[in-house]
Amino acid sequence: MTHLISVPLDLWSEFCHPCNMSPQSISFAPVTVNRAAVPSPVIVSIPHAGRIYPQEILDEARVPQTVLEQFEDRWSDLIARKAQTEGATIVTARYARAVADCNRAELQMASTDVANDLRGQMNAVGVKERAGLGVVPTRLGTAGVLWRRPIDRASWERRLNMIHRPYHRAIDQEITCALHLHGYAVLIDLHSMPSISANRVGHGQKLIVGDLFGASGADWLTGAAIEMGQHMGLSVGLNRPYAGGYILERHAAPKRHIYGVQLEWDRSLYLTPHGDPCITALIELEKFFSDFAALVSMGDPRHYPMNVAAE
């Protein structure tokens, strides 16, 4: 069963005003939520697989769409397809990461990347923000500056109202449902990464498991993710270079029984050198991921019945 999370009509009308939004864009809801008939406590978040580029956003860009597409976790949503059959709820952003990055906080941008009247609000000065990887990506190393002018307030607000805020409302809603039904929730934030280069921490690792250095998850969840990768014959890293981002920071709360982990899969595991899905590789990866979702849906194995824990 697929549910489209809608945006309040006043926000749609603002975003779709003739000065701001081309008519063809209004047919796209920003988030899809795929629920199983009998949902488990597992919620899979896929923030970076969106492939929709509104024409008005492309008009703001000084680079072609093919450059903006480099920000995508290309086809990573395909990894999670079978997990729904194991009870997982899949929350997917439909718009591209270059339009708005749902794994960044609303004010997470370098002040130099926004118009003058926004500069006092932006509070992020980290390496990612200085590199242009904020809630609106602004630079790419191979292409330079992405937009014709600094992000102004109208553009920033439209992107938040259209994409970022509905995405996080959807995750909040699914976590609330899981807590009501099961007493706990397991949030899996699903990403993909380019192969880690030889000069970076994590070189050679094909799966990076992130739990905010222990702040978002639990040993049983992080351990299960690492074991999954190892059973696949992969070299698995923990927290370096990807410990998790805003999605885990905002939504995971182990003290409230909301456990979160981020998974970064090397794209070479499931994409061809041309960036297309490799069907045979995807079938295997889907199976491992759905088995993982089924396993962690049972929560802390110390609470399993003995016969289940021994299997």
PDB file of C-alpha atoms in Angstrom:
ATOM      1  CA  MET A   1       0.000   0.000   0.000  1.00  0.00           C
ATOM      2  CA  THR A   2       1.496   3.339  -1.058  1.00  0.00           C
ATOM      3  CA  HIS A   3       0.598   6.637   0.593  1.00  0.00           C
ATOM      4  CA  LEU A   4       1.538  10.016  -0.861  1.00  0.00           C
ATOM      5  CA  ILE A   5       2.224  12.566   1.853  1.00  0.00           C
ATOM      6  CA  SER A   6       0.571  15.770   0.716  1.00  0.00           C
ATOM      7  CA  VAL A   7       1.587  19.361   1.363  1.00  0.00           C
ATOM      8  CA  PRO A   8      -1.021  21.758   2.844  1.00  0.00           C
ATOM      9  CA  LEU A   9      -2.825  23.609   0.079  1.00  0.00           C
ATOM     10  CA  ASP A  10      -1.545  27.002   1.148  1.00  0.00           C
ATOM     11  CA  LEU A  11       2.021  25.793   0.783  1.00  0.00           C
ATOM     12  CA  TRP A  12       1.251  24.198  -2.573  1.00  0.00           C
ATOM     13  CA  SER A  13      -0.288  27.430  -3.815  1.00  0.00           C
ATOM     14  CA  GLU A  14       2.732  29.433  -2.689  1.00  0.00           C
ATOM     15  CA  PHE A  15       5.174  27.036  -4.274  1.00  0.00           C
ATOM     16  CA  CYS A  16       3.099  26.717  -7.415  1.00  0.00           C
ATOM     17  CA  HIS A  17       2.521  30.429  -7.933  1.00  0.00           C
ATOM     18  CA  PRO A  18       3.221  31.238 -11.607  1.00  0.00           C
ATOM     19  CA  CYS A  19       6.237  33.296 -10.565  1.00  0.00           C
ATOM     20  CA  ASN A  20       7.690  30.386  -8.609  1.00  0.00           C
ATOM     21  CA  MET A  21       6.567  27.085 -10.006  1.00  0.00           C
ATOM     22  CA  SER A  22       5.872  25.712 -13.454  1.00  0.00           C
ATOM     23  CA  PRO A  23       2.490  23.932 -13.845  1.00  0.00           C
ATOM     24  CA  GLN A  24       3.990  20.521 -14.578  1.00  0.00           C
ATOM     25  CA  SER A  25       5.523  20.382 -11.086  1.00  0.00           C
ATOM     26  CA  ILE A  26       2.263  20.318  -9.147  1.00  0.00           C
ATOM     27  CA  SER A  27       1.558  16.668  -9.984  1.00  0.00           C
ATOM     28  CA  PHE A  28       4.417  15.419  -7.811  1.00  0.00           C
ATOM     29  CA  ALA A  29       3.936  14.753  -4.115  1.00  0.00           C
ATOM     30  CA  PRO A  30       7.218  15.199  -2.251  1.00  0.00           C
ATOM     31  CA  VAL A  31       7.270  11.935  -0.281  1.00  0.00           C
ATOM     32  CA  THR A  32       6.109   8.377  -0.765  1.00  0.00           C
ATOM     33  CA  VAL A  33       5.332   6.153   2.200  1.00  0.00           C
ATOM     34  CA  ASN A  34       5.029   2.442   1.453  1.00  0.00           C
ATOM     35  CA  ARG A  35       3.547   0.463   4.326  1.00  0.00           C
ATOM     36  CA  ALA A  36       3.193  -3.263   4.715  1.00  0.00           C
ATOM     37  CA  ALA A  37      -0.238  -4.737   5.376  1.00  0.00           C
ATOM     38  CA  VAL A  38       1.060  -5.649   8.835  1.00  0.00           C
ATOM     39  CA  PRO A  39       3.764  -3.084   9.614  1.00  0.00           C
ATOM     40  CA  SER A  40       6.783  -3.978  11.705  1.00  0.00           C
ATOM     41  CA  PRO A  41       8.623  -1.441  13.908  1.00  0.00           C
ATOM     42  CA  VAL A  42      11.130  -0.816  11.083  1.00  0.00           C
ATOM     43  CA  ILE A  43      11.068   2.471   9.157  1.00  0.00           C
ATOM     44  CA  VAL A  44      13.468   2.804   6.226  1.00  0.00           C
ATOM     45  CA  SER A  45      14.378   6.376   5.336  1.00  0.00           C
ATOM     46  CA  ILE A  46      15.650   7.040   1.795  1.00  0.00           C
ATOM     47  CA  PRO A  47      16.349  10.778   1.518  1.00  0.00           C
ATOM     48  CA  HIS A  48      18.735  10.965  -1.452  1.00  0.00           C
ATOM     49  CA  ALA A  49      17.283   8.731  -4.171  1.00  0.00           C
ATOM     50  CA  GLY A  50      14.838  11.312  -5.552  1.00  0.00           C
ATOM     51  CA  ARG A  51      14.975  11.907  -9.288  1.00  0.00           C
ATOM     52  CA  ILE A  52      12.577  14.850  -9.796  1.00  0.00           C
ATOM     53  CA  TYR A  53      14.087  18.180 -10.938  1.00  0.00           C
ATOM     54  CA  PRO A  54      11.486  20.962 -11.288  1.00  0.00           C
ATOM     55  CA  GLN A  55      12.115  23.112 -14.337  1.00  0.00           C
ATOM     56  CA  GLU A  56      12.276  26.307 -12.266  1.00  0.00           C
ATOM     57  CA  ILE A  57      15.098  24.790 -10.206  1.00  0.00           C
ATOM     58  CA  LEU A  58      16.970  23.847 -13.361  1.00  0.00           C
ATOM     59  CA  ASP A  59      16.482  27.426 -14.549  1.00  0.00           C
ATOM     60  CA  GLU A  60      18.259  28.660 -11.395  1.00  0.00           C
ATOM     61  CA  ALA A  61      21.244  26.409 -12.020  1.00  0.00           C
ATOM     62  CA  ARG A  62      24.403  27.398 -13.845  1.00  0.00           C
ATOM     63  CA  VAL A  63      25.214  23.736 -14.507  1.00  0.00           C
ATOM     64  CA  PRO A  64      23.283  21.083 -16.456  1.00  0.00           C
ATOM     65  CA  GLN A  65      21.036  18.529 -14.774  1.00  0.00           C
ATOM     66  CA  THR A  66      23.660  15.826 -15.302  1.00  0.00           C
ATOM     67  CA  VAL A  67      25.886  17.670 -12.823  1.00  0.00           C
ATOM     68  CA  LEU A  68      23.097  17.976 -10.236  1.00  0.00           C
ATOM     69  CA  GLU A  69      22.462  14.252 -10.600  1.00  0.00           C
ATOM     70  CA  GLN A  70      25.884  13.565  -9.112  1.00  0.00           C
ATOM     71  CA  PHE A  71      24.416  14.367  -5.687  1.00  0.00           C
ATOM     72  CA  GLU A  72      21.950  11.470  -5.951  1.00  0.00           C
ATOM     73  CA  ASP A  73      22.337   8.224  -4.048  1.00  0.00           C
ATOM     74  CA  ARG A  74      21.591   6.790  -7.420  1.00  0.00           C
ATOM     75  CA  TRP A  75      18.898   4.085  -7.437  1.00  0.00           C
ATOM     76  CA  SER A  76      19.464   3.342  -3.740  1.00  0.00           C
ATOM     77  CA  ASP A  77      15.688   3.060  -3.301  1.00  0.00           C
ATOM     78  CA  LEU A  78      15.816  -0.221  -5.213  1.00  0.00           C
ATOM     79  CA  ILE A  79      17.789  -1.817  -2.370  1.00  0.00           C
ATOM     80  CA  ALA A  80      14.808  -1.524  -0.032  1.00  0.00           C
ATOM     81  CA  ARG A  81      12.064  -2.861  -2.303  1.00  0.00           C
ATOM     82  CA  LYS A  82      11.782  -6.296  -0.681  1.00  0.00           C
ATOM     83  CA  ALA A  83      11.927  -4.952   2.866  1.00  0.00           C
ATOM     84  CA  GLN A  84       8.273  -3.974   2.682  1.00  0.00           C
ATOM     85  CA  THR A  85       7.372  -7.661   2.344  1.00  0.00           C
ATOM     86  CA  GLU A  86       9.053  -8.140   5.740  1.00  0.00           C
ATOM     87  CA  GLY A  87       6.886  -5.469   7.327  1.00  0.00           C
ATOM     88  CA  ALA A  88       9.133  -2.431   6.924  1.00  0.00           C
ATOM     89  CA  THR A  89       7.691   0.986   6.122  1.00  0.00           C
ATOM     90  CA  ILE A  90       9.637   2.756   3.363  1.00  0.00           C
ATOM     91  CA  VAL A  91       9.785   6.580   3.399  1.00  0.00           C
ATOM     92  CA  THR A  92      11.320   8.012   0.224  1.00  0.00           C
ATOM     93  CA  ALA A  93      11.971  11.595  -0.862  1.00  0.00           C
ATOM     94  CA  ARG A  94      10.921  11.999  -4.494  1.00  0.00           C
ATOM     95  CA  TYR A  95      12.685  15.269  -5.285  1.00  0.00           C
ATOM     96  CA  ALA A  96      16.397  15.243  -5.954  1.00  0.00           C
ATOM     97  CA  ARG A  97      18.941  15.957  -3.258  1.00  0.00           C
ATOM     98  CA  ALA A  98      20.195  18.959  -5.247  1.00  0.00           C
ATOM     99  CA  VAL A  99      16.777  20.588  -4.747  1.00  0.00           C
ATOM    100  CA  ALA A 100      16.779  20.073  -0.961  1.00  0.00           C
ATOM    101  CA  ASP A 101      18.846  17.737   1.204  1.00  0.00           C
ATOM    102  CA  CYS A 102      16.622  16.090   3.809  1.00  0.00           C
ATOM    103  CA  ASN A 103      19.671  14.849   5.718  1.00  0.00           C
ATOM    104  CA  ARG A 104      20.668  18.391   6.666  1.00  0.00           C
ATOM    105  CA  ALA A 105      19.088  20.718   9.223  1.00  0.00           C
ATOM    106  CA  GLU A 106      17.083  23.681   7.955  1.00  0.00           C
ATOM    107  CA  LEU A 107      19.774  26.209   8.926  1.00  0.00           C
ATOM    108  CA  GLN A 108      22.671  23.979   7.913  1.00  0.00           C
ATOM    109  CA  MET A 109      24.350  26.116   5.267  1.00  0.00           C
ATOM    110  CA  ALA A 110      27.374  28.342   5.053  1.00  0.00           C
ATOM    111  CA  SER A 111      26.349  31.987   5.396  1.00  0.00           C
ATOM    112  CA  THR A 112      28.319  32.864   2.257  1.00  0.00           C
ATOM    113  CA  ASP A 113      26.011  30.630   0.184  1.00  0.00           C
ATOM    114  CA  VAL A 114      22.814  32.560   0.953  1.00  0.00           C
ATOM    115  CA  ALA A 115      21.483  36.054   0.322  1.00  0.00           C
ATOM    116  CA  ASN A 116      22.366  38.840   2.743  1.00  0.00           C
ATOM    117  CA  ASP A 117      19.077  38.772   4.659  1.00  0.00           C
ATOM    118  CA  LEU A 118      19.579  35.058   5.501  1.00  0.00           C
ATOM    119  CA  ARG A 119      23.196  35.157   6.554  1.00  0.00           C
ATOM    120  CA  GLY A 120      22.516  35.877  10.206  1.00  0.00           C
ATOM    121  CA  GLN A 121      20.272  32.812  10.493  1.00  0.00           C
ATOM    122  CA  MET A 122      22.643  30.168   9.171  1.00  0.00           C
ATOM    123  CA  ASN A 123      24.479  28.458  11.998  1.00  0.00           C
ATOM    124  CA  ALA A 124      26.634  25.813  10.340  1.00  0.00           C
ATOM    125  CA  VAL A 125      30.368  26.290   9.897  1.00  0.00           C
ATOM    126  CA  GLY A 126      31.554  22.699   9.511  1.00  0.00           C
ATOM    127  CA  VAL A 127      33.574  21.103   6.742  1.00  0.00           C
ATOM    128  CA  LYS A 128      30.482  19.917   4.853  1.00  0.00           C
ATOM    129  CA  GLU A 129      28.854  23.344   4.876  1.00  0.00           C
ATOM    130  CA  ARG A 130      32.051  25.088   3.802  1.00  0.00           C
ATOM    131  CA  ALA A 131      32.188  22.588   0.938  1.00  0.00           C
ATOM    132  CA  GLY A 132      28.675  23.591  -0.135  1.00  0.00           C
ATOM    133  CA  LEU A 133      26.913  20.497   1.212  1.00  0.00           C
ATOM    134  CA  GLY A 134      24.139  22.186   3.172  1.00  0.00           C
ATOM    135  CA  VAL A 135      20.368  21.834   3.134  1.00  0.00           C
ATOM    136  CA  VAL A 136      20.611  23.287  -0.372  1.00  0.00           C
ATOM    137  CA  PRO A 137      23.811  22.005  -2.007  1.00  0.00           C
ATOM    138  CA  THR A 138      25.674  24.910  -3.568  1.00  0.00           C
ATOM    139  CA  ARG A 139      28.972  23.546  -4.872  1.00  0.00           C
ATOM    140  CA  LEU A 140      30.467  20.424  -6.352  1.00  0.00           C
ATOM    141  CA  GLY A 141      34.197  19.916  -6.527  1.00  0.00           C
ATOM    142  CA  THR A 142      34.269  18.953 -10.183  1.00  0.00           C
ATOM    143  CA  ALA A 143      31.834  21.668 -11.317  1.00  0.00           C
ATOM    144  CA  GLY A 144      32.198  24.597  -8.925  1.00  0.00           C
ATOM    145  CA  VAL A 145      29.253  26.807  -7.972  1.00  0.00           C
ATOM    146  CA  LEU A 146      25.883  25.281  -8.892  1.00  0.00           C
ATOM    147  CA  TRP A 147      23.500  28.240  -8.822  1.00  0.00           C
ATOM    148  CA  ARG A 148      23.417  31.526 -10.709  1.00  0.00           C
ATOM    149  CA  ARG A 149      23.042  33.531  -7.482  1.00  0.00           C
ATOM    150  CA  PRO A 150      23.115  32.932  -3.703  1.00  0.00           C
ATOM    151  CA  ILE A 151      20.070  31.120  -2.336  1.00  0.00           C
ATOM    152  CA  ASP A 152      17.502  33.757  -1.406  1.00  0.00           C
ATOM    153  CA  ARG A 153      14.843  33.519   1.271  1.00  0.00           C
ATOM    154  CA  ALA A 154      11.992  32.707  -1.126  1.00  0.00           C
ATOM    155  CA  SER A 155      13.883  29.832  -2.742  1.00  0.00           C
ATOM    156  CA  TRP A 156      15.079  28.480   0.605  1.00  0.00           C
ATOM    157  CA  GLU A 157      11.594  28.570   2.141  1.00  0.00           C
ATOM    158  CA  ARG A 158       9.960  26.979  -0.896  1.00  0.00           C
ATOM    159  CA  ARG A 159      12.413  24.085  -0.836  1.00  0.00           C
ATOM    160  CA  LEU A 160      11.873  23.543   2.874  1.00  0.00           C
ATOM    161  CA  ASN A 161       8.085  23.753   2.669  1.00  0.00           C
ATOM    162  CA  MET A 162       7.871  21.628  -0.447  1.00  0.00           C
ATOM    163  CA  ILE A 163      10.329  18.840   0.378  1.00  0.00           C
ATOM    164  CA  HIS A 164      12.266  18.978   3.638  1.00  0.00           C
ATOM    165  CA  ARG A 165       9.474  19.563   6.169  1.00  0.00           C
ATOM    166  CA  PRO A 166       6.999  17.052   4.645  1.00  0.00           C
ATOM    167  CA  TYR A 167       9.737  14.409   4.645  1.00  0.00           C
ATOM    168  CA  HIS A 168      10.452  14.798   8.340  1.00  0.00           C
ATOM    169  CA  ARG A 169       6.751  14.963   9.192  1.00  0.00           C
ATOM    170  CA  ALA A 170       6.345  11.627   7.420  1.00  0.00           C
ATOM    171  CA  ILE A 171       9.138  10.024   9.432  1.00  0.00           C
ATOM    172  CA  ASP A 172       7.723  11.450  12.665  1.00  0.00           C
ATOM    173  CA  GLN A 173       4.329  10.012  11.807  1.00  0.00           C
ATOM    174  CA  GLU A 174       5.674   6.529  11.071  1.00  0.00           C
ATOM    175  CA  ILE A 175       7.781   6.470  14.239  1.00  0.00           C
ATOM    176  CA  THR A 176       4.734   7.477  16.273  1.00  0.00           C
ATOM    177  CA  CYS A 177       2.755   4.623  14.702  1.00  0.00           C
ATOM    178  CA  ALA A 178       5.551   2.131  15.420  1.00  0.00           C
ATOM    179  CA  LEU A 179       5.784   3.218  19.050  1.00  0.00           C
ATOM    180  CA  HIS A 180       2.011   2.892  19.408  1.00  0.00           C
ATOM    181  CA  LEU A 181       1.891  -0.563  17.825  1.00  0.00           C
ATOM    182  CA  HIS A 182       5.119  -2.088  19.099  1.00  0.00           C
ATOM    183  CA  GLY A 183       6.539   0.061  21.869  1.00  0.00           C
ATOM    184  CA  TYR A 184       9.728   0.761  19.928  1.00  0.00           C
ATOM    185  CA  ALA A 185      10.883   1.827  16.477  1.00  0.00           C
ATOM    186  CA  VAL A 186      13.917   0.961  14.358  1.00  0.00           C
ATOM    187  CA  LEU A 187      14.972   3.652  11.892  1.00  0.00           C
ATOM    188  CA  ILE A 188      17.291   2.601   9.057  1.00  0.00           C
ATOM    189  CA  ASP A 189      18.612   5.573   7.102  1.00  0.00           C
ATOM    190  CA  LEU A 190      19.625   4.189   3.713  1.00  0.00           C
ATOM    191  CA  HIS A 191      22.313   5.786   1.531  1.00  0.00           C
ATOM    192  CA  SER A 192      24.889   4.935  -1.098  1.00  0.00           C
ATOM    193  CA  MET A 193      28.391   6.257  -1.623  1.00  0.00           C
ATOM    194  CA  PRO A 194      31.028   6.369  -4.330  1.00  0.00           C
ATOM    195  CA  SER A 195      33.937   4.007  -3.715  1.00  0.00           C
ATOM    196  CA  ILE A 196      36.150   5.513  -1.012  1.00  0.00           C
ATOM    197  CA  SER A 197      39.397   6.735  -2.548  1.00  0.00           C
ATOM    198  CA  ALA A 198      42.826   5.522  -1.467  1.00  0.00           C
ATOM    199  CA  ASN A 199      43.674   8.710   0.404  1.00  0.00           C
ATOM    200  CA  ARG A 200      40.562   8.616   2.638  1.00  0.00           C
ATOM    201  CA  VAL A 201      39.656   6.819   5.833  1.00  0.00           C
ATOM    202  CA  GLY A 202      37.610   3.764   4.948  1.00  0.00           C
ATOM    203  CA  HIS A 203      39.316   2.966   1.653  1.00  0.00           C
ATOM    204  CA  GLY A 204      38.279  -0.492   0.475  1.00  0.00           C
ATOM    205  CA  GLN A 205      35.226  -0.708   2.693  1.00  0.00           C
ATOM    206  CA  LYS A 206      31.999  -1.440   0.857  1.00  0.00           C
ATOM    207  CA  LEU A 207      29.541  -0.767   3.674  1.00  0.00           C
ATOM    208  CA  ILE A 208      29.796   1.944   6.323  1.00  0.00           C
ATOM    209  CA  VAL A 209      27.528   1.565   9.335  1.00  0.00           C
ATOM    210  CA  GLY A 210      26.853   4.780  11.243  1.00  0.00           C
ATOM    211  CA  ASP A 211      25.234   5.256  14.634  1.00  0.00           C
ATOM    212  CA  LEU A 212      26.492   8.731  15.589  1.00  0.00           C
ATOM    213  CA  PHE A 213      29.290   7.030  17.529  1.00  0.00           C
ATOM    214  CA  GLY A 214      26.772   5.152  19.625  1.00  0.00           C
ATOM    215  CA  ALA A 215      24.347   8.023  20.212  1.00  0.00           C
ATOM    216  CA  SER A 216      21.576   6.900  17.847  1.00  0.00           C
ATOM    217  CA  GLY A 217      21.516   3.135  18.069  1.00  0.00           C
ATOM    218  CA  ALA A 218      22.165   0.149  20.260  1.00  0.00           C
ATOM    219  CA  ASP A 219      24.779  -2.593  20.209  1.00  0.00           C
ATOM    220  CA  TRP A 220      22.302  -5.163  18.911  1.00  0.00           C
ATOM    221  CA  LEU A 221      21.286  -2.954  15.965  1.00  0.00           C
ATOM    222  CA  THR A 222      24.748  -1.732  14.981  1.00  0.00           C
ATOM    223  CA  GLY A 223      26.142  -5.229  15.448  1.00  0.00           C
ATOM    224  CA  ALA A 224      23.453  -6.752  13.235  1.00  0.00           C
ATOM    225  CA  ALA A 225      24.261  -4.264  10.462  1.00  0.00           C
ATOM    226  CA  ILE A 226      27.974  -5.064  10.638  1.00  0.00           C
ATOM    227  CA  GLU A 227      27.279  -8.802  10.645  1.00  0.00           C
ATOM    228  CA  MET A 228      25.015  -8.415   7.602  1.00  0.00           C
ATOM    229  CA  GLY A 229      27.854  -6.865   5.607  1.00  0.00           C
ATOM    230  CA  GLN A 230      30.335  -9.435   6.785  1.00  0.00           C
ATOM    231  CA  HIS A 231      28.002 -12.284   5.795  1.00  0.00           C
ATOM    232  CA  MET A 232      27.982 -10.730   2.329  1.00  0.00           C
ATOM    233  CA  GLY A 233      31.770 -10.951   2.272  1.00  0.00           C
ATOM    234  CA  LEU A 234      32.194  -7.169   2.480  1.00  0.00           C
ATOM    235  CA  SER A 235      34.706  -5.042   4.288  1.00  0.00           C
ATOM    236  CA  VAL A 236      32.584  -3.055   6.764  1.00  0.00           C
ATOM    237  CA  GLY A 237      33.436   0.200   8.528  1.00  0.00           C
ATOM    238  CA  LEU A 238      31.860   1.799  11.582  1.00  0.00           C
ATOM    239  CA  ASN A 239      31.181   5.558  11.741  1.00  0.00           C
ATOM    240  CA  ARG A 240      34.198   6.596   9.671  1.00  0.00           C
ATOM    241  CA  PRO A 241      33.897   8.386   7.360  1.00  0.00           C
ATOM    242  CA  TYR A 242      30.071   8.398   7.644  1.00  0.00           C
ATOM    243  CA  ALA A 243      28.650   8.406  11.174  1.00  0.00           C
ATOM    244  CA  GLY A 244      25.152   9.578  10.235  1.00  0.00           C
ATOM    245  CA  GLY A 245      23.541  12.962   9.775  1.00  0.00           C
ATOM    246  CA  TYR A 246      20.530  15.071  10.588  1.00  0.00           C
ATOM    247  CA  ILE A 247      17.976  12.296  10.106  1.00  0.00           C
ATOM    248  CA  LEU A 248      19.487  10.226  12.907  1.00  0.00           C
ATOM    249  CA  GLU A 249      20.182  13.319  15.009  1.00  0.00           C
ATOM    250  CA  ARG A 250      16.582  14.469  14.765  1.00  0.00           C
ATOM    251  CA  HIS A 251      14.631  11.230  14.920  1.00  0.00           C
ATOM    252  CA  ALA A 252      16.653   8.556  16.735  1.00  0.00           C
ATOM    253  CA  ALA A 253      16.273   8.574  20.515  1.00  0.00           C
ATOM    254  CA  PRO A 254      17.318   5.312  22.193  1.00  0.00           C
ATOM    255  CA  LYS A 255      16.059   6.500  25.586  1.00  0.00           C
ATOM    256  CA  ARG A 256      12.600   6.706  23.990  1.00  0.00           C
ATOM    257  CA  HIS A 257      13.081   3.291  22.321  1.00  0.00           C
ATOM    258  CA  ILE A 258      13.697   4.804  18.873  1.00  0.00           C
ATOM    259  CA  TYR A 259      16.859   3.148  17.561  1.00  0.00           C
ATOM    260  CA  GLY A 260      18.586   4.433  14.440  1.00  0.00           C
ATOM    261  CA  VAL A 261      21.396   3.351  12.145  1.00  0.00           C
ATOM    262  CA  GLN A 262      22.715   4.701   8.849  1.00  0.00           C
ATOM    263  CA  LEU A 263      23.869   2.386   6.071  1.00  0.00           C
ATOM    264  CA  GLU A 264      26.142   3.625   3.275  1.00  0.00           C
ATOM    265  CA  TRP A 265      26.490   1.064   0.466  1.00  0.00           C
ATOM    266  CA  ASP A 266      29.251   1.347  -2.115  1.00  0.00           C
ATOM    267  CA  ARG A 267      27.447   1.972  -5.414  1.00  0.00           C
ATOM    268  CA  SER A 268      29.737  -0.455  -7.208  1.00  0.00           C
ATOM    269  CA  LEU A 269      27.849  -3.215  -5.384  1.00  0.00           C
ATOM    270  CA  TYR A 270      24.689  -2.655  -7.409  1.00  0.00           C
ATOM    271  CA  LEU A 271      25.402  -0.218 -10.263  1.00  0.00           C
ATOM    272  CA  THR A 272      27.230  -0.733 -13.522  1.00  0.00           C
ATOM    273  CA  PRO A 273      30.171   1.571 -14.369  1.00  0.00           C
ATOM    274  CA  HIS A 274      27.643   3.649 -16.341  1.00  0.00           C
ATOM    275  CA  GLY A 275      25.465   4.166 -13.253  1.00  0.00           C
ATOM    276  CA  ASP A 276      22.667   1.781 -14.247  1.00  0.00           C
ATOM    277  CA  PRO A 277      21.209  -0.838 -11.893  1.00  0.00           C
ATOM    278  CA  CYS A 278      22.752  -4.303 -12.158  1.00  0.00           C
ATOM    279  CA  ILE A 279      19.773  -6.608 -11.758  1.00  0.00           C
ATOM    280  CA  THR A 280      21.571  -9.711 -10.517  1.00  0.00           C
ATOM    281  CA  ALA A 281      23.565  -7.732  -7.937  1.00  0.00           C
ATOM    282  CA  LEU A 282      20.449  -5.911  -6.788  1.00  0.00           C
ATOM    283  CA  ILE A 283      18.545  -9.143  -6.218  1.00  0.00           C
ATOM    284  CA  GLU A 284      21.245 -10.322  -3.826  1.00  0.00           C
ATOM    285  CA  LEU A 285      21.508  -6.968  -2.048  1.00  0.00           C
ATOM    286  CA  GLU A 286      17.715  -6.688  -1.725  1.00  0.00           C
ATOM    287  CA  LYS A 287      17.621 -10.119  -0.096  1.00  0.00           C
ATOM    288  CA  PHE A 288      20.289  -9.270   2.467  1.00  0.00           C
ATOM    289  CA  PHE A 289      18.653  -5.951   3.287  1.00  0.00           C
ATOM    290  CA  SER A 290      15.162  -7.427   3.665  1.00  0.00           C
ATOM    291  CA  ASP A 291      16.552 -10.176   5.918  1.00  0.00           C
ATOM    292  CA  PHE A 292      18.268  -7.482   7.985  1.00  0.00           C
ATOM    293  CA  ALA A 293      15.023  -5.501   8.267  1.00  0.00           C
ATOM    294  CA  ALA A 294      13.201  -8.638   9.398  1.00  0.00           C
ATOM    295  CA  LEU A 295      15.860  -9.459  11.992  1.00  0.00           C
ATOM    296  CA  VAL A 296      16.063  -6.037  13.610  1.00  0.00           C
ATOM    297  CA  SER A 297      12.284  -5.708  13.655  1.00  0.00           C
ATOM    298  CA  MET A 298      12.404  -8.106  16.614  1.00  0.00           C
ATOM    299  CA  GLY A 299      14.357  -5.569  18.636  1.00  0.00           C
ATOM    300  CA  ASP A 300      16.952  -6.423  21.262  1.00  0.00           C
ATOM    301  CA  PRO A 301      17.816 -10.137  20.890  1.00  0.00           C
ATOM    302  CA  ARG A 302      18.140 -10.407  24.676  1.00  0.00           C
ATOM    303  CA  HIS A 303      14.358 -10.162  24.678  1.00  0.00           C
ATOM    304  CA  TYR A 304      13.803 -12.801  21.967  1.00  0.00           C
ATOM    305  CA  PRO A 305      12.319 -16.181  22.821  1.00  0.00           C
ATOM    306  CA  MET A 306      15.200 -18.682  23.156  1.00  0.00           C
ATOM    307  CA  ASN A 307      14.313 -20.585  19.994  1.00  0.00           C
ATOM    308  CA  VAL A 308      14.320 -17.395  17.917  1.00  0.00           C
ATOM    309  CA  ALA A 309      17.617 -16.133  19.337  1.00  0.00           C
ATOM    310  CA  ALA A 310      19.285 -19.463  18.532  1.00  0.00           C
ATOM    311  CA  GLU A 311      18.255 -19.506  14.883  1.00  0.00           C
TER     312      GLU A 311
END
